[in-house]
Structures are given as structure tokens and as C-alpha cells.
PDB file of C-alpha atoms in Angstrom:
ATOM      1  CA  MET A   4      28.023 -42.185  -4.397  1.00 51.00           C
ATOM      2  CA  TYR A   5      25.012 -40.218  -3.910  1.00 52.00           C
ATOM      3  CA  ALA A   6      25.938 -39.036  -0.494  1.00 56.00           C
ATOM      4  CA  ALA A   7      29.315 -37.667  -1.893  1.00 52.00           C
ATOM      5  CA  ARG A   8      27.626 -35.757  -4.767  1.00 53.00           C
ATOM      6  CA  LYS A   9      24.908 -34.267  -2.287  1.00 53.00           C
ATOM      7  CA  THR A  10      27.648 -33.036  -0.013  1.00 49.00           C
ATOM      8  CA  TYR A  11      29.634 -31.492  -3.097  1.00 44.00           C
ATOM      9  CA  GLN A  12      26.361 -29.741  -4.243  1.00 55.00           C
ATOM     10  CA  THR A  13      25.736 -28.459  -0.624  1.00 53.00           C
ATOM     11  CA  LEU A  14      29.159 -26.925  -0.350  1.00 45.00           C
ATOM     12  CA  SER A  15      28.827 -25.632  -4.191  1.00 55.00           C
ATOM     13  CA  VAL A  16      25.654 -23.747  -3.144  1.00 56.00           C
ATOM     14  CA  ALA A  17      27.157 -22.582   0.193  1.00 59.00           C
ATOM     15  CA  SER A  18      30.286 -21.238  -1.691  1.00 57.00           C
ATOM     16  CA  ARG A  19      27.965 -19.247  -4.325  1.00 63.00           C
ATOM     17  CA  ILE A  20      25.912 -17.839  -1.386  1.00 57.00           C
ATOM     18  CA  GLU A  21      29.000 -16.497   0.445  1.00 61.00           C
ATOM     19  CA  ALA A  22      30.141 -14.604  -2.819  1.00 57.00           C
ATOM     20  CA  ALA A  23      26.702 -13.712  -3.893  1.00 59.00           C
ATOM     21  CA  GLY A  24      25.331 -10.208  -4.050  1.00 70.00           C
ATOM     22  CA  PRO A  25      21.312  -9.826  -3.787  1.00 70.00           C
ATOM     23  CA  HIS A  26      20.504 -10.640  -7.418  1.00 77.00           C
ATOM     24  CA  GLU A  27      22.791 -13.692  -7.380  1.00 84.00           C
ATOM     25  CA  LEU A  28      20.744 -14.765  -4.335  1.00 86.00           C
ATOM     26  CA  VAL A  29      17.586 -14.784  -5.773  1.00 88.00           C
ATOM     27  CA  ALA A  30      18.935 -16.664  -8.971  1.00 89.00           C
ATOM     28  CA  ILE A  31      20.349 -19.324  -6.811  1.00 90.00           C
ATOM     29  CA  LEU A  32      16.997 -19.625  -4.952  1.00 94.00           C
ATOM     30  CA  TYR A  33      15.193 -19.980  -8.239  1.00 96.00           C
ATOM     31  CA  GLU A  34      17.724 -22.615  -9.265  1.00 95.00           C
ATOM     32  CA  GLU A  35      17.362 -24.432  -5.919  1.00 95.00           C
ATOM     33  CA  LEU A  36      13.497 -24.225  -6.434  1.00 97.00           C
ATOM     34  CA  LEU A  37      13.904 -25.933  -9.884  1.00 98.00           C
ATOM     35  CA  ARG A  38      15.966 -28.610  -8.169  1.00 97.00           C
ATOM     36  CA  ALA A  39      13.253 -29.109  -5.446  1.00 97.00           C
ATOM     37  CA  LEU A  40      10.638 -29.548  -8.177  1.00 98.00           C
ATOM     38  CA  ASP A  41      12.654 -31.975 -10.053  1.00 97.00           C
ATOM     39  CA  VAL A  42      13.276 -34.192  -6.804  1.00 96.00           C
ATOM     40  CA  THR A  43       9.499 -33.890  -6.284  1.00 97.00           C
ATOM     41  CA  ARG A  44       8.773 -35.028  -9.927  1.00 97.00           C
ATOM     42  CA  ALA A  45      11.042 -37.898  -9.727  1.00 97.00           C
ATOM     43  CA  ALA A  46       9.649 -39.054  -6.246  1.00 97.00           C
ATOM     44  CA  LEU A  47       6.165 -38.817  -7.904  1.00 97.00           C
ATOM     45  CA  LEU A  48       7.257 -41.132 -10.661  1.00 95.00           C
ATOM     46  CA  GLN A  49       9.175 -43.461  -8.525  1.00 96.00           C
ATOM     47  CA  GLY A  50       6.349 -43.678  -5.966  1.00 96.00           C
ATOM     48  CA  LYS A  51       8.264 -42.572  -2.929  1.00 96.00           C
ATOM     49  CA  PRO A  52       5.942 -40.662  -0.876  1.00 95.00           C
ATOM     50  CA  GLU A  53       8.248 -39.451   1.938  1.00 96.00           C
ATOM     51  CA  ALA A  54      10.804 -37.899  -0.794  1.00 95.00           C
ATOM     52  CA  LEU A  55       7.774 -36.456  -2.624  1.00 95.00           C
ATOM     53  CA  ARG A  56       6.628 -34.673   0.658  1.00 96.00           C
ATOM     54  CA  GLN A  57      10.164 -33.478   1.396  1.00 96.00           C
ATOM     55  CA  GLY A  58      10.778 -32.141  -2.146  1.00 96.00           C
ATOM     56  CA  ARG A  59       7.329 -30.215  -2.101  1.00 97.00           C
ATOM     57  CA  GLU A  60       7.996 -28.834   1.285  1.00 97.00           C
ATOM     58  CA  ARG A  61      11.537 -27.579   0.177  1.00 97.00           C
ATOM     59  CA  ALA A  62       9.932 -25.978  -2.887  1.00 98.00           C
ATOM     60  CA  SER A  63       7.165 -24.385  -0.694  1.00 97.00           C
ATOM     61  CA  SER A  64       9.855 -23.174   1.732  1.00 97.00           C
ATOM     62  CA  ILE A  65      11.876 -21.543  -1.237  1.00 97.00           C
ATOM     63  CA  LEU A  66       8.855 -19.776  -2.283  1.00 98.00           C
ATOM     64  CA  ILE A  67       8.088 -18.420   1.078  1.00 97.00           C
ATOM     65  CA  ALA A  68      11.764 -17.115   1.263  1.00 94.00           C
ATOM     66  CA  LEU A  69      11.562 -15.633  -2.207  1.00 96.00           C
ATOM     67  CA  GLU A  70       8.163 -13.738  -1.142  1.00 96.00           C
ATOM     68  CA  ALA A  71       9.803 -12.585   2.064  1.00 94.00           C
ATOM     69  CA  SER A  72      12.613 -11.051   0.363  1.00 91.00           C
ATOM     70  CA  LEU A  73      10.623  -8.928  -1.784  1.00 94.00           C
ATOM     71  CA  ASP A  74      11.244  -5.259  -1.311  1.00 91.00           C
ATOM     72  CA  PHE A  75       7.865  -3.429  -1.854  1.00 92.00           C
ATOM     73  CA  GLU A  76       9.424  -0.153  -1.223  1.00 92.00           C
ATOM     74  CA  ARG A  77      12.075  -0.071  -3.915  1.00 91.00           C
ATOM     75  CA  GLY A  78      10.640  -2.805  -6.170  1.00 84.00           C
ATOM     76  CA  GLY A  79       8.067  -0.790  -7.887  1.00 88.00           C
ATOM     77  CA  THR A  80       5.531  -2.779  -9.541  1.00 92.00           C
ATOM     78  CA  LEU A  81       7.685  -5.836  -9.900  1.00 90.00           C
ATOM     79  CA  ALA A  82       7.640  -6.552  -6.214  1.00 93.00           C
ATOM     80  CA  PRO A  83       3.653  -7.030  -5.924  1.00 96.00           C
ATOM     81  CA  SER A  84       3.638  -8.763  -9.401  1.00 96.00           C
ATOM     82  CA  LEU A  85       6.153 -11.426  -8.061  1.00 96.00           C
ATOM     83  CA  GLY A  86       4.426 -11.852  -4.813  1.00 97.00           C
ATOM     84  CA  ARG A  87       1.340 -12.684  -6.808  1.00 98.00           C
ATOM     85  CA  ILE A  88       3.176 -15.232  -8.696  1.00 97.00           C
ATOM     86  CA  TYR A  89       4.939 -16.849  -5.660  1.00 98.00           C
ATOM     87  CA  ARG A  90       1.596 -17.100  -4.097  1.00 98.00           C
ATOM     88  CA  SER A  91       0.109 -18.754  -7.118  1.00 97.00           C
ATOM     89  CA  MET A  92       2.704 -21.131  -7.260  1.00 98.00           C
ATOM     90  CA  GLN A  93       2.135 -22.100  -3.510  1.00 97.00           C
ATOM     91  CA  LYS A  94      -1.421 -22.634  -4.043  1.00 97.00           C
ATOM     92  CA  GLU A  95      -0.624 -25.040  -6.979  1.00 96.00           C
ATOM     93  CA  LEU A  96       2.004 -26.929  -4.842  1.00 96.00           C
ATOM     94  CA  ALA A  97      -0.627 -27.174  -1.911  1.00 96.00           C
ATOM     95  CA  ALA A  98      -3.275 -28.489  -4.618  1.00 95.00           C
ATOM     96  CA  PHE A  99      -0.332 -30.812  -5.681  1.00 95.00           C
ATOM     97  CA  GLY A 100      -0.174 -31.904  -2.026  1.00 91.00           C
ATOM     98  CA  ASN A 101      -3.925 -33.079  -2.043  1.00 92.00           C
ATOM     99  CA  GLU A 102      -3.794 -34.371  -5.658  1.00 93.00           C
ATOM    100  CA  PRO A 103      -0.059 -35.158  -6.863  1.00 93.00           C
ATOM    101  CA  ARG A 104      -0.291 -34.857 -10.629  1.00 92.00           C
ATOM    102  CA  ALA A 105       2.894 -34.224 -12.594  1.00 94.00           C
ATOM    103  CA  GLU A 106       0.860 -31.556 -14.582  1.00 94.00           C
ATOM    104  CA  ARG A 107       0.903 -29.448 -11.396  1.00 92.00           C
ATOM    105  CA  LEU A 108       4.623 -29.472 -10.919  1.00 94.00           C
ATOM    106  CA  GLU A 109       5.400 -28.939 -14.708  1.00 96.00           C
ATOM    107  CA  ALA A 110       3.185 -25.640 -14.701  1.00 95.00           C
ATOM    108  CA  VAL A 111       5.182 -24.340 -11.576  1.00 97.00           C
ATOM    109  CA  ARG A 112       8.527 -25.586 -12.990  1.00 97.00           C
ATOM    110  CA  LYS A 113       7.743 -23.647 -16.284  1.00 98.00           C
ATOM    111  CA  GLY A 114       6.992 -20.603 -14.340  1.00 97.00           C
ATOM    112  CA  VAL A 115      10.275 -20.628 -12.351  1.00 98.00           C
ATOM    113  CA  GLY A 116      12.231 -21.319 -15.273  1.00 97.00           C
ATOM    114  CA  ASP A 117      10.843 -18.281 -17.020  1.00 97.00           C
ATOM    115  CA  LEU A 118      11.323 -16.321 -13.729  1.00 96.00           C
ATOM    116  CA  LEU A 119      15.034 -17.320 -13.611  1.00 95.00           C
ATOM    117  CA  GLY A 120      15.462 -16.663 -17.333  1.00 95.00           C
ATOM    118  CA  ALA A 121      13.984 -13.149 -16.888  1.00 91.00           C
ATOM    119  CA  TRP A 122      16.100 -12.494 -13.867  1.00 88.00           C
ATOM    120  CA  VAL A 123      19.289 -13.389 -15.540  1.00 87.00           C
ATOM    121  CA  GLN A 124      18.637 -10.994 -18.120  1.00 88.00           C
ATOM    122  CA  ILE A 125      17.957  -8.122 -15.651  1.00 80.00           C
ATOM    123  CA  ALA A 126      21.361  -9.099 -13.938  1.00 74.00           C
ATOM    124  CA  VAL A 127      23.080  -8.965 -17.358  1.00 74.00           C
ATOM    125  CA  ARG A 128      21.706  -5.502 -18.214  1.00 78.00           C
ATOM    126  CA  GLN A 129      22.507  -4.007 -14.841  1.00 74.00           C
ATOM    127  CA  ALA A 130      26.090  -5.264 -15.121  1.00 69.00           C
ATOM    128  CA  ALA A 131      26.772  -3.691 -18.544  1.00 67.00           C
TER     129      ALA A 131
END
């Protein structure tokens, strides 16, 4: 059952990516980052070190992709601000790797949730 659900999720994300514009792609990355953080937290609570490492590495990779996608020429003050936020989250994940505590993940997760909410609002305003 788990493998089938995972395959469906992968196909669903792949379909969304194919049809997405730049703003939607960022929203998808935020959603996938939240999912990676949730997997990491579950692995921490269940005492599964390999799943914990994989989840943390996935979250870190997504943050790197988000930072790499920033457009500093057209992004105004938003791009450098987001860059600082992403680097701060990266540092928190690195600290979590050395000292796994749920509070560290929750802080990053809250920040990502806030970013996703703001990003969706920007997309709605631009579409109007």
C-alpha cells in the first residue's frame, strides 16, 4: 500500500510540475519541503535514523534549489531576503543533524508554512 501511495504522489507532483508556471513551481517546492520535514519528524519520533537522514537531506536539497532559483536582478528586495531565510533554515537543519530535536524542525516547518501562505497570496493577487 505504501509503495502505491508513494508512486501516486510522485506522479501527481510530476504532473503538477509539467503544467506549472514559475510561481507554481516555487509553491510546489514549498509543499515538498513541508512533506520532507514531516517525514523527518516522523522518523525522529519513530527512532529511524536512516529515514531521518534521508528526510533531512531532501529538505536541505529543496532549500538549496529554492535559493538557486532566486532572481536577484528582478527580485528587488525580496530575493536577498528569501536568500537569508533559506540560509537560516539550512543552518537550522545542519544543527538538527548534529543535535536532532523536534523543536528545530518545528521552527523550520513554521517558517516554510508562512512562506507558502505568503507565496499563495502573491500568486492570487497577480492572477487578479
